[in-house]
Tab-separated table of C-alpha atoms in Angstrom:
chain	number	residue	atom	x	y	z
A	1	UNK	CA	0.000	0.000	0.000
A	2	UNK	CA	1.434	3.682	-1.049
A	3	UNK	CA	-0.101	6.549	0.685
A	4	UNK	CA	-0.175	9.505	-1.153
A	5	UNK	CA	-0.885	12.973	-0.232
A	6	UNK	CA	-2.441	13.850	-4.172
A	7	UNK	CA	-4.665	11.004	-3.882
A	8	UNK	CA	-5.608	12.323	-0.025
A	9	UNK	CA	-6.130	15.603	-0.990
A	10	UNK	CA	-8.363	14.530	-4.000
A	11	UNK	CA	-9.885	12.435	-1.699
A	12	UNK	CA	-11.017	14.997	0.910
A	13	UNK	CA	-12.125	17.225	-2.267
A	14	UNK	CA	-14.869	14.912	-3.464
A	15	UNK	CA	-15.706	14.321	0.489
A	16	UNK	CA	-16.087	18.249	1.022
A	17	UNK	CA	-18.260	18.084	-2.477
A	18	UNK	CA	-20.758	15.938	-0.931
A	19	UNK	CA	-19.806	12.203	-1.901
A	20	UNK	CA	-20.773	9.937	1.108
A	21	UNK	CA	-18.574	7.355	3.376
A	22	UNK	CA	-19.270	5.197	5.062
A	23	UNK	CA	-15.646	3.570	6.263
A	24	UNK	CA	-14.021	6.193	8.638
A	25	UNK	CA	-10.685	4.139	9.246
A	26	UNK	CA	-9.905	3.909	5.650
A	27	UNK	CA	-7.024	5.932	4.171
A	28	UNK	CA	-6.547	6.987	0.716
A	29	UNK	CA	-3.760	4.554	-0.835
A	30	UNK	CA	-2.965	2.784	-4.239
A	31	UNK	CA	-2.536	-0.763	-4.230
A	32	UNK	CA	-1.214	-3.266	-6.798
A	33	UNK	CA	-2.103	-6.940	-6.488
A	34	UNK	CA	-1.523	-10.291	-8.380
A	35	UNK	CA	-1.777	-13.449	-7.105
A	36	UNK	CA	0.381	-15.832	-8.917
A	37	UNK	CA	1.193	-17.991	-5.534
A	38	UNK	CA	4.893	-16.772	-5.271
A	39	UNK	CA	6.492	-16.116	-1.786
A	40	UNK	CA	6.896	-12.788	-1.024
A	41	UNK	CA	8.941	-13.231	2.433
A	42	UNK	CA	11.699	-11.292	0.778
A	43	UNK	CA	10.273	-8.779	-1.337
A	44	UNK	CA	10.732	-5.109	-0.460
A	45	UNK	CA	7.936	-2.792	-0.868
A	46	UNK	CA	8.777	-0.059	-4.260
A	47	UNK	CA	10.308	2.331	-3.178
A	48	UNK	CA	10.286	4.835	-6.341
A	49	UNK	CA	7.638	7.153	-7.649
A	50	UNK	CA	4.435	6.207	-9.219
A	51	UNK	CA	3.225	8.584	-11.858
A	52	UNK	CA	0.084	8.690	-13.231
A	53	UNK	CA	-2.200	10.164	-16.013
A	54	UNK	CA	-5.028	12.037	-15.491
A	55	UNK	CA	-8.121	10.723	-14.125
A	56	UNK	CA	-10.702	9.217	-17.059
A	57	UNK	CA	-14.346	9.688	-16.016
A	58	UNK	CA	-17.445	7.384	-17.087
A	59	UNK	CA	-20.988	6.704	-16.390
């Protein structure tokens, strides 16, 4: 899990707009997942920047 204070503040922006919650203990983060079954004892967390595009809106 990578906190991240742009994804936090965009986070409080849509919460101060109105949008509703309803799970106070959770924090803003990004998280990447596979499950392919390897051990992961040893595996540091990434420690570089992620970098994103822009957000892509849908109904």
């Amino acid at each position: 899990m990578f906190g991240s204070v742009t994804i936090a503040t965009r986070h409080r922006e849509f919460r101060i707009a109105g949008a509703g919650w309803e799970h106070p203990a959770f924090r803003p983060h990004v998280t990447i997942s596979v499950d392919d079954r390897r051990e992961l004892d040893g595996v540091a967390p990434f420690a570089g920047d992620l970098v994103f595009g822009g957000e892509i809106w849908s109904k």
